[in-house]
Coordinates of C-alpha atoms and ligand atoms in Angstrom, one line a residue:
M152 CA 19.9 -55.4 -63.9
L153 CA 23.3 -55.9 -64.5
R154 CA 22.3 -58.2 -67.1
T155 CA 20.1 -55.5 -68.9
L156 CA 23.1 -53.1 -68.6
L157 CA 25.6 -55.6 -70.1
L158 CA 23.1 -56.6 -72.8
G159 CA 22.8 -52.9 -73.8
L160 CA 26.5 -52.5 -73.6
L161 CA 27.0 -55.4 -76.0
L162 CA 24.5 -53.9 -78.3
V163 CA 25.7 -50.4 -78.8
P164 CA 28.6 -51.2 -81.5
T165 CA 25.7 -52.6 -83.8
V166 CA 23.8 -49.5 -83.8
T167 CA 24.8 -48.0 -87.2
L168 CA 22.6 -50.8 -88.8
A169 CA 19.9 -50.4 -86.4
A170 CA 19.6 -46.7 -87.1
P171 CA 16.0 -46.6 -88.6
V172 CA 14.7 -48.9 -85.5
A173 CA 16.6 -46.5 -83.3
E174 CA 14.9 -43.4 -84.8
E175 CA 11.2 -44.8 -84.7
L176 CA 11.8 -45.7 -81.0
Y177 CA 13.2 -42.1 -80.5
Q178 CA 10.0 -40.6 -82.4
S179 CA 7.4 -42.8 -80.1
N180 CA 9.3 -42.5 -76.9
C181 CA 11.6 -39.6 -76.8
V182 CA 10.7 -36.8 -79.1
A183 CA 8.0 -35.3 -76.8
C184 CA 10.6 -34.0 -74.2
H185 CA 13.9 -34.2 -75.9
G186 CA 12.6 -32.3 -79.2
E187 CA 12.6 -32.9 -83.1
N188 CA 15.9 -33.7 -84.4
R189 CA 16.9 -34.2 -81.0
L190 CA 17.6 -30.7 -80.6
G191 CA 16.0 -30.5 -77.0
A192 CA 12.8 -29.1 -75.7
M193 CA 11.8 -29.5 -71.9
A194 CA 14.5 -32.1 -71.7
P195 CA 18.0 -31.6 -72.8
A196 CA 19.4 -32.0 -76.3
L197 CA 20.6 -35.5 -77.4
L198 CA 23.3 -34.7 -79.9
P199 CA 26.8 -36.2 -79.5
E200 CA 27.9 -32.6 -78.6
S201 CA 25.5 -32.5 -75.9
L202 CA 26.6 -36.1 -74.6
A203 CA 30.2 -35.5 -74.5
R204 CA 30.3 -35.7 -70.7
L205 CA 28.1 -38.7 -70.6
K206 CA 29.5 -42.3 -71.2
K207 CA 27.5 -44.7 -73.3
T208 CA 27.1 -47.1 -70.4
E209 CA 25.6 -44.3 -68.3
A210 CA 23.2 -43.4 -71.1
V211 CA 22.0 -47.0 -71.1
D212 CA 21.6 -46.8 -67.4
V213 CA 19.6 -43.3 -67.5
I214 CA 17.4 -44.7 -70.4
S215 CA 16.7 -48.0 -68.5
N216 CA 16.4 -46.3 -65.0
G217 CA 15.5 -42.8 -65.3
R218 CA 17.6 -39.9 -63.8
V219 CA 17.0 -38.9 -60.4
A220 CA 15.8 -35.4 -59.5
T221 CA 14.6 -34.9 -62.9
Q222 CA 11.4 -35.8 -64.9
M223 CA 13.4 -38.5 -67.1
P224 CA 11.5 -41.8 -66.3
G225 CA 13.2 -45.3 -66.7
F226 CA 12.0 -47.4 -69.8
K227 CA 13.2 -50.8 -68.8
D228 CA 9.6 -51.9 -68.4
K229 CA 8.7 -50.6 -71.8
L230 CA 11.7 -51.3 -73.8
S231 CA 13.7 -54.4 -74.3
A232 CA 17.5 -54.3 -73.4
E233 CA 18.1 -54.5 -77.1
Q234 CA 15.9 -51.7 -77.8
I235 CA 17.5 -49.3 -75.1
G236 CA 21.1 -50.4 -76.5
Q237 CA 19.8 -49.1 -80.0
L238 CA 18.6 -46.0 -78.7
A239 CA 21.7 -45.2 -76.4
G240 CA 24.0 -46.0 -79.5
W241 CA 22.0 -43.8 -82.0
I242 CA 22.0 -40.5 -79.8
Y243 CA 25.7 -40.7 -79.8
Q244 CA 25.7 -40.6 -83.9
P245 CA 25.8 -37.2 -85.3
A246 CA 22.4 -35.7 -86.8
A247 CA 22.0 -36.8 -90.5
Q248 CA 21.9 -32.9 -91.2
T249 CA 24.0 -30.3 -89.5
P250 CA 21.4 -29.1 -87.1
A251 CA 20.4 -25.2 -87.8
W252 CA 20.3 -22.8 -85.0
G253 CA 20.5 -19.3 -86.8
E254 CA 18.7 -16.2 -86.5
A255 CA 15.2 -17.2 -87.0
E256 CA 15.6 -20.3 -84.5
I257 CA 17.1 -17.8 -82.0
R258 CA 14.5 -15.0 -82.2
T259 CA 11.6 -17.6 -82.0
S260 CA 13.0 -18.9 -78.7
Q261 CA 13.0 -15.7 -76.8
I262 CA 10.9 -15.6 -73.7
A263 CA 10.0 -12.6 -72.0
F264 CA 8.7 -13.0 -68.3
D265 CA 6.0 -11.0 -66.6
K266 CA 7.5 -8.0 -64.7
T267 CA 4.3 -6.7 -63.0
G268 CA 5.1 -5.9 -59.3
F269 CA 9.0 -5.7 -59.8
Q270 CA 10.4 -3.5 -57.5
D271 CA 13.5 -1.1 -57.8
K272 CA 15.1 -2.0 -54.6
P273 CA 16.0 -5.7 -53.2
V274 CA 12.9 -7.5 -51.8
F275 CA 15.3 -9.2 -49.2
N276 CA 16.7 -8.0 -46.1
A277 CA 20.5 -8.6 -46.8
D278 CA 23.3 -6.9 -48.3
P279 CA 22.7 -7.3 -52.2
M280 CA 26.3 -6.9 -52.9
N281 CA 27.1 -9.8 -50.6
I282 CA 24.7 -12.2 -51.9
F283 CA 26.1 -15.6 -53.4
L284 CA 24.4 -17.6 -56.2
V285 CA 25.2 -21.5 -55.7
V286 CA 24.5 -23.6 -58.5
E287 CA 23.3 -26.9 -57.4
A288 CA 23.9 -29.5 -60.3
G289 CA 22.3 -32.5 -58.6
D290 CA 18.6 -31.2 -59.2
H291 CA 19.4 -28.2 -61.5
H292 CA 18.5 -25.6 -58.9
I293 CA 20.1 -22.2 -57.8
S294 CA 20.2 -21.2 -54.2
V295 CA 20.6 -17.6 -53.3
L296 CA 22.5 -17.1 -50.2
D297 CA 23.0 -14.3 -47.6
G298 CA 26.6 -13.7 -47.1
D299 CA 26.5 -12.4 -43.9
K300 CA 24.1 -14.5 -42.0
L301 CA 25.2 -17.7 -44.3
E302 CA 21.6 -18.7 -44.8
V303 CA 19.7 -19.4 -48.0
I304 CA 17.1 -16.8 -48.7
H305 CA 15.7 -18.3 -51.8
R306 CA 15.8 -21.5 -54.3
F307 CA 14.6 -22.1 -57.7
P308 CA 14.7 -24.5 -60.6
T309 CA 17.0 -23.8 -63.6
R310 CA 17.4 -25.1 -67.1
F311 CA 19.0 -28.4 -67.3
A312 CA 23.0 -28.3 -66.7
L313 CA 24.1 -24.7 -66.1
H314 CA 28.0 -24.3 -66.5
G315 CA 30.4 -21.6 -66.1
G316 CA 30.3 -18.4 -64.2
P317 CA 26.9 -16.1 -64.2
K318 CA 27.8 -12.6 -64.9
F319 CA 26.6 -9.8 -63.0
T320 CA 25.9 -6.3 -63.8
E321 CA 27.9 -3.6 -62.3
E322 CA 25.3 -2.6 -59.6
G323 CA 24.7 -6.3 -58.8
R324 CA 20.8 -6.3 -59.9
Y325 CA 21.0 -8.4 -62.9
V326 CA 22.7 -11.7 -63.5
F327 CA 23.0 -13.9 -66.7
W328 CA 23.9 -17.5 -67.1
A329 CA 24.0 -20.1 -69.7
S330 CA 23.0 -23.7 -69.7
R331 CA 25.2 -26.1 -71.7
D332 CA 22.2 -26.5 -74.0
G333 CA 22.4 -22.8 -75.1
W334 CA 19.8 -21.3 -72.9
I335 CA 20.7 -17.8 -71.6
T336 CA 18.7 -16.5 -68.8
K337 CA 18.6 -13.0 -67.3
Y338 CA 17.5 -12.6 -63.8
D339 CA 16.5 -10.0 -61.4
L340 CA 18.3 -10.3 -58.1
W341 CA 16.4 -7.9 -56.5
N342 CA 13.2 -9.3 -57.4
L343 CA 14.4 -12.8 -57.2
K344 CA 12.4 -13.5 -60.6
P345 CA 13.7 -14.4 -64.3
V346 CA 13.4 -11.5 -66.8
A347 CA 14.0 -13.1 -70.0
E348 CA 15.3 -16.3 -71.8
I349 CA 16.5 -17.1 -75.2
R350 CA 18.2 -20.2 -76.7
A351 CA 21.3 -18.7 -78.4
G352 CA 22.9 -22.0 -79.5
L353 CA 22.6 -25.8 -79.3
N354 CA 25.7 -26.1 -77.4
T355 CA 27.2 -23.6 -75.3
R356 CA 30.1 -22.6 -73.7
N357 CA 29.8 -19.4 -71.5
V358 CA 28.4 -15.9 -71.6
A359 CA 30.2 -12.6 -71.0
V360 CA 28.2 -9.1 -70.3
S361 CA 29.9 -5.8 -71.5
S362 CA 31.2 -3.6 -68.8
D363 CA 28.5 -0.8 -69.9
G364 CA 25.9 -3.6 -69.1
K365 CA 24.3 -3.1 -72.7
T366 CA 25.3 -6.6 -74.4
V367 CA 25.7 -10.1 -73.6
M368 CA 28.1 -12.3 -75.8
V369 CA 27.4 -16.0 -76.1
A370 CA 30.1 -18.7 -77.1
N371 CA 28.9 -21.7 -78.9
Y372 CA 30.4 -25.1 -79.8
L373 CA 27.3 -25.8 -81.9
P374 CA 26.8 -24.1 -84.1
H375 CA 30.2 -22.5 -84.8
T376 CA 28.8 -18.9 -83.7
L377 CA 29.3 -16.0 -81.3
V378 CA 25.9 -14.6 -80.7
A379 CA 25.2 -11.0 -79.4
L380 CA 22.1 -10.3 -77.4
N381 CA 20.8 -7.1 -76.0
A382 CA 21.0 -7.4 -72.1
D383 CA 18.0 -5.4 -71.8
D384 CA 15.6 -8.2 -73.0
L385 CA 18.0 -10.8 -74.4
S386 CA 16.7 -9.8 -78.1
L387 CA 19.2 -10.9 -80.7
I388 CA 21.6 -8.1 -82.0
K389 CA 23.6 -10.4 -84.2
V390 CA 24.8 -13.8 -85.2
I391 CA 28.6 -13.7 -86.0
P392 CA 29.9 -16.8 -87.9
V393 CA 33.2 -17.8 -86.7
I394 CA 35.3 -18.3 -89.7
G395 CA 38.8 -17.8 -89.7
Q396 CA 41.2 -16.1 -92.2
N397 CA 41.9 -19.9 -93.5
G398 CA 38.4 -20.2 -94.3
K399 CA 37.9 -22.9 -91.6
S400 CA 34.9 -22.5 -89.2
S401 CA 35.6 -23.0 -85.5
R402 CA 34.0 -23.8 -82.1
V403 CA 34.5 -21.0 -79.6
S404 CA 36.0 -22.1 -76.5
A405 CA 35.0 -19.2 -74.2
V406 CA 34.3 -15.5 -74.2
Y407 CA 35.2 -12.8 -71.8
D408 CA 34.6 -9.0 -71.4
A409 CA 38.0 -6.9 -71.5
R410 CA 36.5 -4.1 -69.7
P411 CA 39.4 -1.5 -70.1
R412 CA 39.6 -2.3 -73.8
G413 CA 35.9 -2.1 -74.6
S414 CA 35.7 -5.4 -76.1
F415 CA 34.9 -9.1 -75.5
I416 CA 37.9 -11.4 -76.2
A417 CA 36.9 -14.9 -77.3
A418 CA 39.4 -18.1 -77.6
L419 CA 38.5 -20.4 -80.6
K420 CA 39.1 -24.0 -80.4
D421 CA 39.9 -25.1 -84.0
I422 CA 41.5 -22.1 -85.5
P423 CA 45.1 -20.2 -84.6
E424 CA 43.2 -17.1 -83.9
A425 CA 41.9 -15.1 -80.8
W426 CA 38.9 -12.9 -81.4
E427 CA 38.5 -9.5 -80.1
I428 CA 34.7 -8.2 -80.6
V429 CA 34.7 -4.4 -79.9
Y430 CA 31.7 -2.6 -78.3
D431 CA 33.4 0.4 -77.5
E432 CA 36.0 1.7 -80.3
A433 CA 36.5 4.7 -78.2
K434 CA 38.6 2.7 -75.6
G435 CA 40.1 -0.3 -77.7
G436 CA 40.9 1.9 -80.9
P437 CA 39.2 1.7 -84.4
V438 CA 38.6 -1.4 -86.0
Y439 CA 39.8 -0.8 -89.8
R440 CA 37.9 -2.5 -92.6
G441 CA 39.7 -4.6 -95.1
L442 CA 41.5 -6.4 -92.1
V443 CA 38.3 -8.5 -91.3
H444 CA 35.7 -10.2 -93.4
D445 CA 32.6 -8.3 -94.0
W446 CA 30.4 -10.2 -91.8
Q447 CA 32.9 -9.8 -89.2
Y448 CA 32.6 -5.9 -89.5
G449 CA 28.7 -6.0 -89.6
E450 CA 28.1 -5.7 -93.2
G451 CA 24.2 -6.0 -94.0
N452 CA 23.4 -6.0 -90.7
P453 CA 21.0 -3.0 -89.4
E454 CA 23.5 -2.8 -86.7
R455 CA 26.0 -2.1 -89.0
G456 CA 29.5 -1.3 -87.5
A457 CA 28.4 -2.6 -84.4
L458 CA 30.5 -5.4 -82.8
P459 CA 33.2 -5.4 -85.3
V460 CA 35.8 -8.1 -85.0
R461 CA 39.4 -7.7 -84.6
I462 CA 41.4 -10.8 -85.4
I463 CA 44.5 -11.6 -83.5
P464 CA 46.8 -14.3 -85.5
L465 CA 48.5 -16.8 -83.3
D466 CA 51.1 -19.6 -84.1
D467 CA 49.2 -22.0 -82.1
I468 CA 45.3 -22.6 -81.0
L469 CA 44.6 -20.9 -78.0
D470 CA 41.6 -22.7 -76.2
D471 CA 41.7 -21.0 -72.8
F472 CA 43.1 -18.0 -71.6
F473 CA 43.6 -15.6 -68.4
F474 CA 43.9 -11.8 -68.7
D475 CA 46.9 -9.9 -66.8
P476 CA 45.2 -7.5 -64.0
D477 CA 45.4 -4.4 -66.4
Y478 CA 43.9 -6.5 -69.5
K479 CA 46.9 -5.7 -71.6
F480 CA 47.9 -9.4 -72.0
I481 CA 46.0 -12.8 -72.5
I482 CA 48.0 -15.7 -71.2
G483 CA 46.5 -18.8 -72.9
A484 CA 47.0 -22.5 -72.9
S485 CA 46.3 -25.0 -75.8
R486 CA 45.1 -28.5 -75.2
N487 CA 48.1 -29.9 -77.1
A488 CA 51.1 -27.6 -76.1
Q489 CA 53.2 -27.9 -73.2
K490 CA 53.8 -24.1 -73.2
G491 CA 51.2 -21.3 -72.7
Q492 CA 51.3 -18.3 -75.0
V493 CA 51.5 -14.6 -73.8
V494 CA 49.7 -12.5 -76.4
N495 CA 49.8 -8.5 -76.1
L496 CA 46.3 -7.4 -77.1
A497 CA 47.6 -3.8 -78.3
I498 CA 49.9 -5.2 -80.8
R499 CA 48.0 -8.2 -81.6
R500 CA 50.8 -11.0 -81.5
K501 CA 52.5 -13.5 -79.3
V502 CA 55.3 -12.0 -77.2
G503 CA 56.2 -14.6 -74.8
E504 CA 55.7 -18.1 -73.4
V505 CA 54.8 -19.7 -69.9
D506 CA 55.2 -23.2 -68.6
L507 CA 51.6 -24.7 -68.0
P508 CA 52.3 -28.4 -68.2
G509 CA 49.1 -29.8 -67.2
L510 CA 46.6 -27.4 -68.9
P511 CA 44.4 -25.3 -66.6
H512 CA 40.4 -25.3 -66.2
L513 CA 39.3 -22.3 -68.1
G514 CA 38.9 -19.4 -65.5
S515 CA 40.8 -21.1 -62.8
G516 CA 43.6 -18.9 -62.2
I517 CA 44.1 -16.0 -59.8
T518 CA 46.9 -13.2 -59.0
W519 CA 48.2 -11.7 -56.1
E520 CA 51.5 -9.9 -55.0
Y521 CA 54.4 -12.1 -54.1
Q522 CA 57.6 -10.4 -53.0
G523 CA 56.9 -7.1 -54.9
H524 CA 55.7 -8.8 -58.1
T525 CA 52.4 -10.0 -59.3
V526 CA 52.0 -13.5 -60.1
M527 CA 49.3 -15.6 -61.7
A528 CA 48.7 -18.8 -60.2
T529 CA 46.7 -21.8 -61.6
P530 CA 46.1 -25.6 -61.0
N531 CA 46.2 -27.9 -63.9
L532 CA 43.7 -30.4 -65.0
K533 CA 46.2 -32.9 -66.0
E534 CA 49.2 -32.7 -63.3
A535 CA 49.0 -32.3 -59.5
L536 CA 50.5 -29.1 -59.3
V537 CA 49.8 -25.4 -59.1
S538 CA 51.9 -23.2 -61.4
V539 CA 52.8 -19.7 -60.0
I540 CA 54.1 -17.5 -62.7
D541 CA 55.8 -14.0 -62.6
M542 CA 53.6 -11.6 -64.5
K543 CA 56.2 -9.4 -65.7
T544 CA 59.0 -11.8 -66.7
W545 CA 56.6 -14.9 -67.6
Q546 CA 58.9 -17.2 -65.5
T547 CA 57.7 -19.9 -63.3
V548 CA 58.6 -18.9 -59.8
K549 CA 57.2 -22.2 -58.3
E550 CA 55.4 -25.3 -59.1
I551 CA 53.5 -26.2 -55.8
K552 CA 53.0 -29.9 -55.6
T553 CA 49.4 -30.8 -54.7
L554 CA 47.8 -34.2 -53.8
G555 CA 46.3 -34.4 -57.2
P556 CA 45.2 -32.4 -60.3
G557 CA 42.8 -29.5 -59.6
F558 CA 40.1 -27.5 -61.1
F559 CA 39.7 -24.3 -59.0
L560 CA 42.2 -22.0 -57.2
R561 CA 40.5 -19.1 -55.1
S562 CA 41.6 -16.6 -52.7
H563 CA 40.6 -12.9 -51.6
E564 CA 42.6 -9.7 -51.0
N565 CA 41.7 -10.1 -47.3
T566 CA 43.2 -13.6 -46.7
P567 CA 46.8 -14.6 -46.9
Y568 CA 45.7 -18.0 -48.1
A569 CA 44.7 -19.5 -51.4
W570 CA 42.5 -22.8 -51.6
V571 CA 42.7 -25.3 -54.3
D572 CA 40.6 -28.6 -54.9
V573 CA 42.5 -31.7 -56.0
F574 CA 39.2 -33.0 -57.6
S575 CA 40.5 -35.2 -60.3
G576 CA 42.1 -38.1 -58.6
P577 CA 42.0 -40.5 -55.6
N578 CA 42.3 -37.5 -53.1
R579 CA 39.2 -35.6 -54.4
D580 CA 37.9 -35.2 -50.9
A581 CA 40.8 -33.1 -49.9
M582 CA 41.1 -29.1 -50.1
Q583 CA 44.5 -27.7 -49.9
V584 CA 45.5 -24.4 -48.5
I585 CA 48.6 -22.7 -49.9
D586 CA 50.0 -19.6 -47.8
K587 CA 50.4 -16.8 -50.5
R588 CA 53.4 -15.3 -48.6
T589 CA 55.7 -18.3 -48.9
L590 CA 53.9 -20.5 -51.6
E591 CA 54.1 -23.3 -49.3
L592 CA 51.2 -25.7 -48.7
S593 CA 50.0 -24.7 -45.1
A594 CA 47.0 -27.1 -44.6
T595 CA 45.3 -30.0 -46.1
L596 CA 41.5 -30.3 -45.2
R597 CA 39.0 -33.1 -45.7
P598 CA 35.5 -31.6 -45.5
E599 CA 34.0 -35.0 -45.7
P600 CA 36.4 -37.9 -45.9
G601 CA 35.7 -40.0 -48.9
K602 CA 33.3 -37.5 -50.5
A603 CA 34.4 -35.0 -53.4
S604 CA 34.9 -31.4 -52.5
T605 CA 35.5 -28.5 -54.9
H606 CA 35.2 -24.8 -55.7
V607 CA 35.9 -22.3 -53.0
E608 CA 34.3 -18.8 -53.1
F609 CA 34.7 -16.0 -50.5
D610 CA 32.6 -13.7 -49.1
R611 CA 32.7 -10.0 -50.0
Y612 CA 35.1 -9.1 -47.1
G613 CA 37.3 -12.5 -47.5
K614 CA 36.1 -13.7 -43.9
Y615 CA 34.3 -16.8 -44.9
A616 CA 35.5 -19.4 -47.5
L617 CA 32.7 -21.6 -49.0
V618 CA 33.7 -25.1 -50.3
S619 CA 31.3 -27.4 -52.2
L620 CA 30.6 -31.0 -51.1
W621 CA 30.1 -32.3 -54.5
E622 CA 27.6 -35.2 -53.7
M623 CA 23.8 -35.6 -54.6
D624 CA 23.4 -35.2 -50.9
G625 CA 25.9 -32.8 -50.5
A626 CA 26.6 -29.4 -48.7
L627 CA 28.1 -26.1 -48.8
I628 CA 30.7 -26.1 -45.9
I629 CA 31.5 -22.7 -44.8
Y630 CA 35.0 -22.1 -43.0
D631 CA 36.4 -19.6 -41.0
A632 CA 38.9 -18.1 -43.6
A633 CA 41.4 -17.2 -40.9
T634 CA 41.3 -20.1 -38.8
L635 CA 40.4 -22.7 -41.4
K636 CA 37.6 -24.1 -38.8
E637 CA 34.3 -25.4 -40.4
I638 CA 31.4 -22.9 -39.0
K639 CA 28.4 -24.5 -40.6
R640 CA 26.9 -26.7 -43.3
L641 CA 23.9 -26.1 -45.6
P642 CA 22.6 -29.3 -47.2
M643 CA 22.6 -29.0 -50.9
K644 CA 22.4 -31.1 -54.1
K645 CA 25.7 -31.5 -55.6
P646 CA 26.5 -28.0 -55.5
V647 CA 29.4 -26.8 -57.9
G648 CA 30.0 -23.2 -58.5
K649 CA 29.3 -20.2 -56.1
Y650 CA 29.5 -16.7 -57.1
N651 CA 29.5 -13.6 -54.9
V652 CA 28.3 -10.6 -56.4
W653 CA 30.9 -8.1 -55.0
N654 CA 33.9 -10.3 -55.8
K655 CA 32.7 -10.8 -59.1
T656 CA 31.8 -7.3 -60.1
R657 CA 34.8 -5.8 -58.3
L658 CA 36.9 -7.9 -60.2
S659 CA 38.6 -9.5 -56.9
S660 CA 41.9 -10.8 -57.7
G661 CA 41.2 -14.0 -55.8
T662 CA 38.5 -15.1 -58.3
S663 CA 37.5 -15.3 -61.9
H664 CA 35.4 -12.8 -63.7
Ligands
DHE726 FE1 33.9 -25.6 -66.4 C1 33.8 -22.5 -65.7 C2 35.0 -24.9 -69.5 C3 34.4 -29.2 -66.9 C4 32.5 -26.5 -63.5 N1 34.5 -24.1 -67.3 C5 34.5 -22.7 -66.9 C6 34.4 -21.8 -67.9 C7 34.9 -22.4 -69.2 C8 34.8 -24.1 -68.8 C9 35.0 -21.9 -70.4 C10 34.4 -20.3 -67.9 C11 33.0 -19.8 -68.1 C12 33.2 -18.4 -67.4 O1 33.5 -18.2 -66.4 O2 32.3 -17.7 -68.3 N2 34.7 -26.8 -68.1 C13 35.2 -26.3 -69.0 C14 35.7 -27.3 -69.8 O3 36.4 -27.4 -71.1 C15 35.7 -28.6 -69.1 C16 37.1 -29.2 -68.6 C17 35.1 -29.8 -70.1 C18 33.6 -29.6 -70.2 O4 32.9 -30.5 -69.9 O5 33.2 -28.6 -70.8 C19 35.0 -28.1 -68.0 N3 33.7 -27.6 -65.5 C20 33.8 -28.7 -65.7 C21 33.4 -29.8 -64.8 O6 33.5 -30.9 -65.0 C22 32.8 -29.1 -63.7 C23 33.7 -29.3 -62.4 C24 31.3 -29.4 -63.3 C25 30.4 -29.1 -64.3 O7 29.4 -28.2 -63.7 O8 30.4 -29.2 -65.5 C26 32.9 -27.7 -64.2 N4 33.6 -24.7 -64.8 C27 32.7 -25.0 -63.7 C28 32.3 -24.2 -62.6 C29 32.9 -22.8 -63.4 C30 33.3 -23.3 -64.7 C31 31.8 -24.2 -61.4 C32 32.8 -21.4 -62.8 C33 34.0 -21.0 -62.1 C34 34.0 -19.6 -61.6 O9 34.3 -19.5 -60.0 O10 33.8 -18.8 -62.3

C-alpha cells in the first residue's frame, strides 16, 4: 500500500506528458460518475478549483482505496500505480477549455420535487423555531435536531460537501443551502422534504436569501458570476457576470443579505470593489444608470431593472466582511493586508481601518455590549488570538490570546460567555470560553482529548451550547451554557456547522446570518 502511494506520488509530476493517457483513463473509469469534462454528475466535480482542499497525495489514496461513506470505489486492483498517479495529476490540471456554466446549463439542471401531501404546519412535535440543522461532513448528511429535547428528529443525505451557513426564510419554514459544487437546495423544514434544486455554478462559495424571501443570490468562484434565483422554485432570474470597472473579472468570495438596505452585498476576491445588488430600491435608494455597466443594470434581461448593481470602489481587495448591527458599515479583511477596512455603505467609501492581524474565517465574528460600547470580536485563522474591536472608534479594545488560531466564535444574548475553537493547531481538541464582561478567558474545555472540536451554536434561549466533535466517529456534544458541564452526546459523522432557526432568523448578535 505504502509502495503504491509512493509510486503514485513520484509519478504525479510527469502527468503533463501523460495527459492523453490520463484522459482516456478518465473516460473509461471515472466519467460515468464524475461527468463529462470533469464537471461532476452523481459524484463531485474534479476541476482544480473543486480540488483546492485535497492534497494530491490524498487524491492518489482516494483513487486507490476509495472514499469511506461514499460510493467512490478503490481502483488499485484495476489500475496500476502508474495509471493512478497519472489520473491524480491530470485532474489537477485546468480544463483545456474554460468550463461553461451559463444560463442554459443552469436552467437545464433545475429539479422540482414532488410536493404531494405537503402540509402547512410542521409534521413533527417540536418548536419549529428551535430546530437545529447539523451538517455532517463525514457522510454528507444533515441531522435535524429538536432544540428543546436535544434529540435528532430526522436525518437525510445531501449533495456532496455542503459548506457555509444555510439560510432560512423569516417564518423558519424554508431553508436554502449550497454545496461546494454549486448545487443549491431548497428544503421544507415543516415537511422535512426537499422542494427544489438547481446547479448555479461549478464552484460555489455561499448563498444569501433576501429579507422579503423572494430572491436567492449565489456567489461563485467558477464561473465568475453571481446568480439570482427565484426563492419559490429556484428557477433562474439572471446571471450577473462579475466584471469590474477595470474590465477584469473576479471570483466572488461571499454574498450576504443586508436587510435594512434591501440589498445583497458581495465581496470580490480579485478586484478592489464590493458590489451591492439591490432588490428593493425603496430601502437602499435608487441605482442610477451610467454608474454601472449595462449588464449590471439589467439591460436586455426580461427582468430589466431588477437587481441592479451598485459598485463600491475600494483601495484594496476585500475578500471577507462583517456588518455592523445596523448594516451601515462593512468591516472587511483582505488576505494580503494586516489592516481591515471599514466601509460606509451609504457613501460607498472606506472611512477607517481596523487591526485584523491574522484574517478571520468568513462569518466568524459576533458582537456584544462591553462597558457601554458595541464591540465586535473575531478569531483569526493565522494567529492565536481573538480580536475585540470597538465599533464606534474602530480601535482594538483587546487581543485575547488563545491556544491556537480559530475558525468560529459564538455566543448568545442570554449568556455571559463567548466560545471559541482553536481548530488550527496542536490544541485543536480545546474549546475556550471568554467572559464577555471582562474579556478574559474563563475556561478551557477539552470535550474529547486528542480529537478536534469546533463550531459552537446555541439553542434559541441560550441555555445550551452545542459543540462539534469533528471526527468520522464524532458527536454533537451538548453543554449547559451556564455551568459549562456536559449534558449529553449525540453520535454523528464529522459534524461541522449547526444552525438554529431562531438565532439565524432573528439575527442573534451571537452568531452569523
Ligand atoms: Fe468556511 C462559513 C469560506 C474553510 C466550515 N466559510 C463560511 C462562509 C464562507 C466561508 C464564505 C460564509 C458562508 C455563509 O454564511 O453564507 N471557509 C471559507 C474559506 O474561504 C475557507 C477558509 C477555505 C475554503 O476552503 O473555502 C473555509 N470552512 C472552512 C473549513 O475548512 C471548514 C471548517 C470545514 C468545511 O466544511 O469546509 C469550514 N464555513 C464552515 C462553516 C460555516 C462556514 C461550518 C458556517 C458557519 C456559520 O455558523 O454560519
